[in-house]
mmCIF file of C-alpha atoms and ligand atoms in Angstrom:
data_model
loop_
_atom_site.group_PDB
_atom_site.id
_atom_site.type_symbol
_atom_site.label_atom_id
_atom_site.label_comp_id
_atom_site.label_asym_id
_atom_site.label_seq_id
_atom_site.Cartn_x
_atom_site.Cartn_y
_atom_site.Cartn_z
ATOM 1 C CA UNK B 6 -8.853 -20.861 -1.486
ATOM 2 C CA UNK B 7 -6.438 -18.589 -3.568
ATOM 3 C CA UNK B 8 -3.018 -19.560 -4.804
ATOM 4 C CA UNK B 9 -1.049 -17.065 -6.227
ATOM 5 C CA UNK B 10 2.971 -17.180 -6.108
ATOM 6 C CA UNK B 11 2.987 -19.563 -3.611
ATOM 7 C CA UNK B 12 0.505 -17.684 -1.476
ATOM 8 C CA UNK B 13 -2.536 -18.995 -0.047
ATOM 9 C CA UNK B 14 -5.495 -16.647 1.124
ATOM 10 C CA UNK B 15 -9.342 -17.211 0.962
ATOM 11 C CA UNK B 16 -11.220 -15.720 -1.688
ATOM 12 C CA UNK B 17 -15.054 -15.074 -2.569
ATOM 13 C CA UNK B 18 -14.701 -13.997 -6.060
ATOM 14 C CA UNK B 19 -15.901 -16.723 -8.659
ATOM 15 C CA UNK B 20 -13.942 -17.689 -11.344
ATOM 16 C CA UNK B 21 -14.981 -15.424 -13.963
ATOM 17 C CA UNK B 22 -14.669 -12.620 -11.534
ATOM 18 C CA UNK B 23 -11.141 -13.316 -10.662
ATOM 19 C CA UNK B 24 -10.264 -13.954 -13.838
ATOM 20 C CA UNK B 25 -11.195 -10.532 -15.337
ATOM 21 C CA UNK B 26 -9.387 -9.179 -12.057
ATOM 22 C CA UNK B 27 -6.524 -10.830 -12.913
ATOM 23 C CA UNK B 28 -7.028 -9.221 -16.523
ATOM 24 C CA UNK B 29 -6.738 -5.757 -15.107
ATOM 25 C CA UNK B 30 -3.768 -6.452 -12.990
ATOM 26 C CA UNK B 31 -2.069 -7.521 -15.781
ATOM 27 C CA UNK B 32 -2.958 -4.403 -17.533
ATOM 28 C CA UNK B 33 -1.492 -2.467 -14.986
ATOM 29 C CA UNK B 34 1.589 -4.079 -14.817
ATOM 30 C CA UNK B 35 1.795 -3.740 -18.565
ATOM 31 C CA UNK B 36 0.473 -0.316 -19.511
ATOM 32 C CA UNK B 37 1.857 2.275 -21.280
ATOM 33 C CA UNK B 38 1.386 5.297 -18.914
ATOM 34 C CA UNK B 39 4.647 6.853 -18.381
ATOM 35 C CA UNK B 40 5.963 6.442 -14.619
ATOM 36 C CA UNK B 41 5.641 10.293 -14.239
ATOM 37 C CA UNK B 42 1.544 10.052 -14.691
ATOM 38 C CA UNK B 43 0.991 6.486 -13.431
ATOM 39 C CA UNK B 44 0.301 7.366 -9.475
ATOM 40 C CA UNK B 45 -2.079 10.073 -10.288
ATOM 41 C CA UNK B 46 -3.904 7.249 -12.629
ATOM 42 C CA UNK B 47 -4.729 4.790 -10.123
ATOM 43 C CA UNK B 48 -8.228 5.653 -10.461
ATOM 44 C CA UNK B 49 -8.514 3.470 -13.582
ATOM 45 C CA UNK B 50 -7.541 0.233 -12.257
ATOM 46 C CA UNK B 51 -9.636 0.756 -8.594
ATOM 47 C CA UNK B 52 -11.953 -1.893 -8.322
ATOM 48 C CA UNK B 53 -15.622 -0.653 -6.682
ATOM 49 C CA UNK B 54 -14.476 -3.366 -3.708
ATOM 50 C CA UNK B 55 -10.867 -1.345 -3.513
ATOM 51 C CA UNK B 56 -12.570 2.009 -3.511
ATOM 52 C CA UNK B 57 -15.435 1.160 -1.025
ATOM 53 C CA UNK B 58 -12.254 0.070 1.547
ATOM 54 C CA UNK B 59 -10.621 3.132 0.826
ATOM 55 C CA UNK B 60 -13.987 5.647 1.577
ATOM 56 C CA UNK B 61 -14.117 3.252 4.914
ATOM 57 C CA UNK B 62 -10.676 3.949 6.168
ATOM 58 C CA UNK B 63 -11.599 7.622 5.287
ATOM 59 C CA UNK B 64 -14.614 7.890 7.264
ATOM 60 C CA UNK B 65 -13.019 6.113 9.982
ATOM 61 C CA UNK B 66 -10.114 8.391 9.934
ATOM 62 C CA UNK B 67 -12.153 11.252 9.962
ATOM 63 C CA UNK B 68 -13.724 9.825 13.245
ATOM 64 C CA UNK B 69 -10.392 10.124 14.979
ATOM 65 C CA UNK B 70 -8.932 13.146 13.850
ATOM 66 C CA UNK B 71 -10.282 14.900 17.461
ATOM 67 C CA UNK B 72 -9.088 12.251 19.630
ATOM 68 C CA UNK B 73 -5.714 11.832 20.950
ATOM 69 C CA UNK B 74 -3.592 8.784 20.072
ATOM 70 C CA UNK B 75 -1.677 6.893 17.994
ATOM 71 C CA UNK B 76 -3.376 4.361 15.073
ATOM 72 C CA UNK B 77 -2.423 0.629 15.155
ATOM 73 C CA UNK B 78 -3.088 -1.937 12.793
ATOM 74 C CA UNK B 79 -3.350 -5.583 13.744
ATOM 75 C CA UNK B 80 -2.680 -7.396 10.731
ATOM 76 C CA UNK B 81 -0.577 -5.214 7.856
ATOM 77 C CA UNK B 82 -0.233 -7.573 5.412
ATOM 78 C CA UNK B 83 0.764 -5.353 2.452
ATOM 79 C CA UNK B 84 0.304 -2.462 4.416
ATOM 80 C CA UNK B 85 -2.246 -0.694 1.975
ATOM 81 C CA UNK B 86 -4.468 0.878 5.126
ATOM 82 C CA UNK B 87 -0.994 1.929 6.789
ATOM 83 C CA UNK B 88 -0.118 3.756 3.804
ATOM 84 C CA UNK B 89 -4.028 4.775 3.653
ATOM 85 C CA UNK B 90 -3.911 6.231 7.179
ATOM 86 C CA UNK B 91 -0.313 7.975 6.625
ATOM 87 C CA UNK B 92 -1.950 9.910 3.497
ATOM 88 C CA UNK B 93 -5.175 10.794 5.363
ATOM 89 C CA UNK B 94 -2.687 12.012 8.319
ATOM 90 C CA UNK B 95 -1.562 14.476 5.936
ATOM 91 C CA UNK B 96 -4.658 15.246 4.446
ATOM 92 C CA UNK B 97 -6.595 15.851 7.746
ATOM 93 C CA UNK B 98 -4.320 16.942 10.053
ATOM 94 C CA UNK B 99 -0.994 17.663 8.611
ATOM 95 C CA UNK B 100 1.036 18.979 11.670
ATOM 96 C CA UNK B 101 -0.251 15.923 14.000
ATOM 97 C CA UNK B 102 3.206 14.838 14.291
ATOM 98 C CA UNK B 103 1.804 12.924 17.288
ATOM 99 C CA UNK B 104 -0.169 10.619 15.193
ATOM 100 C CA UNK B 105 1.677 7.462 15.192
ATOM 101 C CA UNK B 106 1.091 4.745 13.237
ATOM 102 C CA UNK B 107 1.924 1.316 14.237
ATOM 103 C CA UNK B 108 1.375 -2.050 12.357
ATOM 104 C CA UNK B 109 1.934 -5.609 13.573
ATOM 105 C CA UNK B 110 2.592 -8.308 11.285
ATOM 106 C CA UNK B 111 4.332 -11.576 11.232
ATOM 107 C CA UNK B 112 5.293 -10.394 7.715
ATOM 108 C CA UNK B 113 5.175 -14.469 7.107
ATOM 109 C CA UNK B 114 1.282 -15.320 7.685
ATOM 110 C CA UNK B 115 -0.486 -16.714 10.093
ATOM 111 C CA UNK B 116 1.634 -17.793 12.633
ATOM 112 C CA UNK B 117 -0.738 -20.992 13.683
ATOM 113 C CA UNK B 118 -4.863 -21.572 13.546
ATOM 114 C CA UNK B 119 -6.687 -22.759 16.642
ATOM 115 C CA UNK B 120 -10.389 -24.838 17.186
ATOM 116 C CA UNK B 121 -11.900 -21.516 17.015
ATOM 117 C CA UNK B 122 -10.907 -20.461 13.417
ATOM 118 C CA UNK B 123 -12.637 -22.972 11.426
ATOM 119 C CA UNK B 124 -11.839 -25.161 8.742
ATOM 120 C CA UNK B 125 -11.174 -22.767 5.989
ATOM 121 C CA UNK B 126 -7.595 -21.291 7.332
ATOM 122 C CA UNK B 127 -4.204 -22.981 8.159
ATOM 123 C CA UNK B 128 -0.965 -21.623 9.538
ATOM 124 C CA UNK B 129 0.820 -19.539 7.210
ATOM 125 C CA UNK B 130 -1.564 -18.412 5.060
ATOM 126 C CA UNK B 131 -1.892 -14.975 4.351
ATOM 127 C CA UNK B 132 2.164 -14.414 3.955
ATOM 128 C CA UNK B 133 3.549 -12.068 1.480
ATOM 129 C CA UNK B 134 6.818 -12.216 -0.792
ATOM 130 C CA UNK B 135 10.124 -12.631 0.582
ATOM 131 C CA UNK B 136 11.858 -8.925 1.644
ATOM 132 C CA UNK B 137 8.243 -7.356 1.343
ATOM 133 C CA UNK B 138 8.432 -5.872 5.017
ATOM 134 C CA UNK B 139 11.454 -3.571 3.431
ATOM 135 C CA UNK B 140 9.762 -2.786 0.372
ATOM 136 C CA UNK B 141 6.265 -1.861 2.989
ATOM 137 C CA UNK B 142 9.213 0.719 4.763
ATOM 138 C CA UNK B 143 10.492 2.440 1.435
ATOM 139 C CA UNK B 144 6.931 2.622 0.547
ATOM 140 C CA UNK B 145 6.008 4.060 4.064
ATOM 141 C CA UNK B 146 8.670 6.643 3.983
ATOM 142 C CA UNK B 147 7.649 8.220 0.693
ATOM 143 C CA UNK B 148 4.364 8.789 1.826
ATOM 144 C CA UNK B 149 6.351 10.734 5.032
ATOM 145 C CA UNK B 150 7.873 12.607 3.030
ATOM 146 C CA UNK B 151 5.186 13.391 1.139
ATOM 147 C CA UNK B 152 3.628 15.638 3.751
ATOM 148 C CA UNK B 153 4.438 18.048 6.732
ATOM 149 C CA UNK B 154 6.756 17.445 9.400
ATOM 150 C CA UNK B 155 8.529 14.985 7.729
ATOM 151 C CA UNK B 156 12.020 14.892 9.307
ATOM 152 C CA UNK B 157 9.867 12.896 12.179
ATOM 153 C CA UNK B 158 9.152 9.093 11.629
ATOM 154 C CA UNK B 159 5.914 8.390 12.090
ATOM 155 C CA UNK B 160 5.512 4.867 11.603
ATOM 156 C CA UNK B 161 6.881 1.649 12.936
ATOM 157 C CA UNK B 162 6.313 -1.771 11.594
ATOM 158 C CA UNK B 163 6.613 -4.210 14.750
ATOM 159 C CA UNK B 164 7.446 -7.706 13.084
ATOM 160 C CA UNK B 165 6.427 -10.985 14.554
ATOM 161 C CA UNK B 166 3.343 -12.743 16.377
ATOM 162 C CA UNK B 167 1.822 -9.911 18.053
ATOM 163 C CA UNK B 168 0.118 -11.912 21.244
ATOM 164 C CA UNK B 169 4.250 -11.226 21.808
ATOM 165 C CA UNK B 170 5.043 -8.289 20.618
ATOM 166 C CA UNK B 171 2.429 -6.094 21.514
ATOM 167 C CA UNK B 172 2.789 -6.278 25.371
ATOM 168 C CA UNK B 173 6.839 -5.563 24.677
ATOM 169 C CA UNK B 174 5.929 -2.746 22.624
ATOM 170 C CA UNK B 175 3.481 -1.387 25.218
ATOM 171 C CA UNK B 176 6.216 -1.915 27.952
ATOM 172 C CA UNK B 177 8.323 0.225 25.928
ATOM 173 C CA UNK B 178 5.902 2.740 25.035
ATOM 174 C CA UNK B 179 4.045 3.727 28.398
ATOM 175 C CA UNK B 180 2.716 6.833 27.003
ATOM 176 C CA UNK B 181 0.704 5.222 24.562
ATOM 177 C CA UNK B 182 -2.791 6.256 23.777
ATOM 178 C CA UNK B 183 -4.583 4.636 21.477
ATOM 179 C CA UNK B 184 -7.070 6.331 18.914
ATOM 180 C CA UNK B 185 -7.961 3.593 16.214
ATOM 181 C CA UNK B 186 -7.015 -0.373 16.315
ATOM 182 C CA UNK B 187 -7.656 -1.513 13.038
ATOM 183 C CA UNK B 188 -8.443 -5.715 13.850
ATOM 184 C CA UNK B 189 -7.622 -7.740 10.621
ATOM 185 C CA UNK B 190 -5.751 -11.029 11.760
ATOM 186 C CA UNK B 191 -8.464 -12.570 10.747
ATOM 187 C CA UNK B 192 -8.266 -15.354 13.537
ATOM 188 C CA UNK B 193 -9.006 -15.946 17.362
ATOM 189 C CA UNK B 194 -6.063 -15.873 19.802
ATOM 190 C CA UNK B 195 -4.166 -12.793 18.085
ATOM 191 C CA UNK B 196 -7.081 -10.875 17.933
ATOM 192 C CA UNK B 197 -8.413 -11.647 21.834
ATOM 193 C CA UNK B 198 -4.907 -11.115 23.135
ATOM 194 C CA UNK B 199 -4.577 -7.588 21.695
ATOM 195 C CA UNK B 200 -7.967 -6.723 22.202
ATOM 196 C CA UNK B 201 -7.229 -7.380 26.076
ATOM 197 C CA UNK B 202 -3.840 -5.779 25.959
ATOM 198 C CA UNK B 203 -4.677 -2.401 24.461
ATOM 199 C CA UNK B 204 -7.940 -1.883 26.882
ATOM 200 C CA UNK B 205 -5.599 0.098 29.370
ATOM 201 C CA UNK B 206 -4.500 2.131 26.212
ATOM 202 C CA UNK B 207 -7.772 3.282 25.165
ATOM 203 C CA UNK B 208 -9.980 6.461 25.754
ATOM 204 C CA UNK B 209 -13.594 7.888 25.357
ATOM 205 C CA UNK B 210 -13.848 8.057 21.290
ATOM 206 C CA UNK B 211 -11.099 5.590 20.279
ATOM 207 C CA UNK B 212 -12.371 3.652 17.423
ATOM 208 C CA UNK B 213 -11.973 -0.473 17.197
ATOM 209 C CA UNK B 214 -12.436 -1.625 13.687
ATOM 210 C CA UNK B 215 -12.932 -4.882 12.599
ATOM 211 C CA UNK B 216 -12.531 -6.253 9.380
ATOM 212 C CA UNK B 217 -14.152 -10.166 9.762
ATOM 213 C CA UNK B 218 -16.887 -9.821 12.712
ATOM 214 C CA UNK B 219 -19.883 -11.752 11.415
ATOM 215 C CA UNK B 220 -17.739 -13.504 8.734
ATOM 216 C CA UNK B 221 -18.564 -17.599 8.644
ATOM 217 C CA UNK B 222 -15.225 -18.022 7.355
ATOM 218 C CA UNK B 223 -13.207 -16.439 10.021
ATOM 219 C CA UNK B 224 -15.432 -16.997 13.351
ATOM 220 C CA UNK B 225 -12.328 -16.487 15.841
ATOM 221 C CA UNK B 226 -12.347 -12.829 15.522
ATOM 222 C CA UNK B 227 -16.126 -12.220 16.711
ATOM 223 C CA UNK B 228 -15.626 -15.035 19.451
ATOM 224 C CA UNK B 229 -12.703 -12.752 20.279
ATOM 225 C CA UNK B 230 -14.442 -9.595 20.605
ATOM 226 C CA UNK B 231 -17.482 -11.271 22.259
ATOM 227 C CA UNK B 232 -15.027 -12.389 25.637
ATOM 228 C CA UNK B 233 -13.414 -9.358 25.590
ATOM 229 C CA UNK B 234 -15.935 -6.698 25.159
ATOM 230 C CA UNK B 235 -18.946 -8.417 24.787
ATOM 231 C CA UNK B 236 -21.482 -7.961 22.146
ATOM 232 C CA UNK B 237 -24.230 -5.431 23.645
ATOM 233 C CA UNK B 238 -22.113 -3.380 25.346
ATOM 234 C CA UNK B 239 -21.035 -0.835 22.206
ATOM 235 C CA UNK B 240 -23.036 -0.590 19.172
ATOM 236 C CA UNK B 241 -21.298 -2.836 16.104
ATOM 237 C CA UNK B 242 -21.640 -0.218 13.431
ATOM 238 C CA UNK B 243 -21.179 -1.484 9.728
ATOM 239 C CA UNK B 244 -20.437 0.721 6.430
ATOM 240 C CA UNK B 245 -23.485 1.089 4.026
ATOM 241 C CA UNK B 246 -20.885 0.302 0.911
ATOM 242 C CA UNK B 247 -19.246 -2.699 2.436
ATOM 243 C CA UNK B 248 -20.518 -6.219 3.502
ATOM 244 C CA UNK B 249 -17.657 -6.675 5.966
ATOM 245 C CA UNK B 250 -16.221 -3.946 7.808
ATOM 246 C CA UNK B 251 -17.535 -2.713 10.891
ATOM 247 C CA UNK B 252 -16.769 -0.524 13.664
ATOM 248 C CA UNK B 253 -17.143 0.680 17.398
ATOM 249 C CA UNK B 254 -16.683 3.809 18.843
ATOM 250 C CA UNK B 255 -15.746 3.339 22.956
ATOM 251 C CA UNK B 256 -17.379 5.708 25.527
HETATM 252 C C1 SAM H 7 -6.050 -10.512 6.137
HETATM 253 S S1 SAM H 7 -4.398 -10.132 6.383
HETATM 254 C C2 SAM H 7 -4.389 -8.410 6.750
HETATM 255 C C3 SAM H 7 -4.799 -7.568 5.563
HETATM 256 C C4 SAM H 7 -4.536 -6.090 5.681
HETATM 257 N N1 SAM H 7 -5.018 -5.494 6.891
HETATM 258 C C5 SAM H 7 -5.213 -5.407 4.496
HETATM 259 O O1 SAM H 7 -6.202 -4.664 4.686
HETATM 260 O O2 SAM H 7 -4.763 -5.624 3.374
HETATM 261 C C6 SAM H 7 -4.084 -10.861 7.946
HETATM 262 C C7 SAM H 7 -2.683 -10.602 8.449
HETATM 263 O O3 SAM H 7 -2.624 -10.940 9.838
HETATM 264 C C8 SAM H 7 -1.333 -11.426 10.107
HETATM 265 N N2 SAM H 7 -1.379 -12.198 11.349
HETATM 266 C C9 SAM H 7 -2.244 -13.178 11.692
HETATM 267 N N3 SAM H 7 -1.968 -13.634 12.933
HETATM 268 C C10 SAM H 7 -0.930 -12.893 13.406
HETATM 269 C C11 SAM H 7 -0.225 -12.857 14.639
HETATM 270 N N4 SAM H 7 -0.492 -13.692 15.652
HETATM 271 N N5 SAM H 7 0.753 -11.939 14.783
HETATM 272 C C12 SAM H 7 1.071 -11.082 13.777
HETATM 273 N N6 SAM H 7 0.432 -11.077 12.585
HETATM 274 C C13 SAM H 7 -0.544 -11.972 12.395
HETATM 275 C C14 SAM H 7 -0.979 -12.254 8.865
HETATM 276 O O4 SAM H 7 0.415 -12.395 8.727
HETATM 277 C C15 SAM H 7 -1.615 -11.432 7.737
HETATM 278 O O5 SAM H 7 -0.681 -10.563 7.150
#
């Protein structure tokens, strides 16, 4: 377990490893780049762990730019892979104004554990800092305007437990298509309850990725996926430059 500012997430890092992460972070914070050079810096304080996630949301991008749909993420947290898939929007397809992206987050942590999750987690774990949700949305909207088409918002952050929300949003949205879910509550019921919900909303070529399956520490989200969808049926593909992540593309 990880405590930092009052928030509580697991971590596999040892001690001298988080330490000297914790070293560079506060370099960051601290350095002496001027604000006008510091984005196009970032490079310097990307971690090989950081930049392997990055090249996975790439390739899985890349995966969806010919099918039709919008992107949702289950599980936003700080919203890096929002922000990730609203840059490679307007890197691979610039005018795909239809590209939605959607995240769903209790913006306060895990709403509540069950049997299935283990030991390791507890309810409200995984929260981030007070008023975060409006800094995600300021953050969000620069990277709209940042790229083509941008007088049309293409994002929406849907707040609260999202065994709820999702079936609302879907009632409201009965166009939806969906090309990429993005599974990273980390836990059981959320992540079975979506999974069943967006099956209707799915097509030949829409990618479901998974950030825990396999992961002793979070078992809820495999037994999740195994009662939905089953093991066998799709191939569970992984990324050669990531112990975690894995993927399947539906036919
Ligand atoms: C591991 S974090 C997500 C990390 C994020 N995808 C990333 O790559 O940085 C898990 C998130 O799932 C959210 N979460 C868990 N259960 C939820 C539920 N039932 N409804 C909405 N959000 C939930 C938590 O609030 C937490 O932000």
């Amino acid at each position: 377990m990880k405590t930092g500012r009052g928030i509580t997430t697991l971590s596999g890092s040892t001690a001298v490893e988080a330490s000297s992460k914790d070293r560079l972070a506060t370099q960051l914070r601290g350095a002496s780049i001027p604000d006008r050079e510091l984005l196009d810096n970032l490079g310097l304080y990307l971690t090989r762990q950081s930049l392997s996630r990055i090249n996975f949301m790439q390739k899985i991008y890349e995966m969806i730019v010919p099918v039709h749909g919008i992107v949702m993420e289950f599980g936003v947290r700080w919203g890096q892979n929002l922000a990730l898939f609203s840059v490679l929007r307007g890197i691979h397809e610039p005018f795909n104004y239809n590209r939605r992206i959607v995240g769903f987050d209790t913006f306060a942590g895990f709403p509540a554990v069950t049997a299935e999750d283990g030991a390791a987690v507890a309810a409200g774990d995984y929260a981030v800092s007070p008023g975060w949700r409006k800094e995600l949305e300021s953050i969000l909207a620069f990277h709209e305007q940042n790229a083509p088409i941008a007088h049309k918002k293409k994002f929406e952050l849907v707040e609260g437990d999202a065994s709820v929300t999702l079936p609302a949003f879907l009632k409201a949205h009965p166009e939806t298509v969906i090309a990429l879910a993005y599974f990273d509550f980390d836990l059981y019921k959320p992540t079975h309850d979506c999974l069943e919900a967006i099956l209707p909303y799915v097509t030949k070529g829409t990618v479901l990725a998974f950030d825990e399956l396999n992961c002793p520490e979070f078992p809820g989200e495999t037994q999740a996926l195994r009662e939905v969808l089953g093991l066998s049926r799709y191939a569970i593909r992984r990324d050669p430059s990531n112990p975690l992540v894995s993927y399947v593309v539906l036919d």
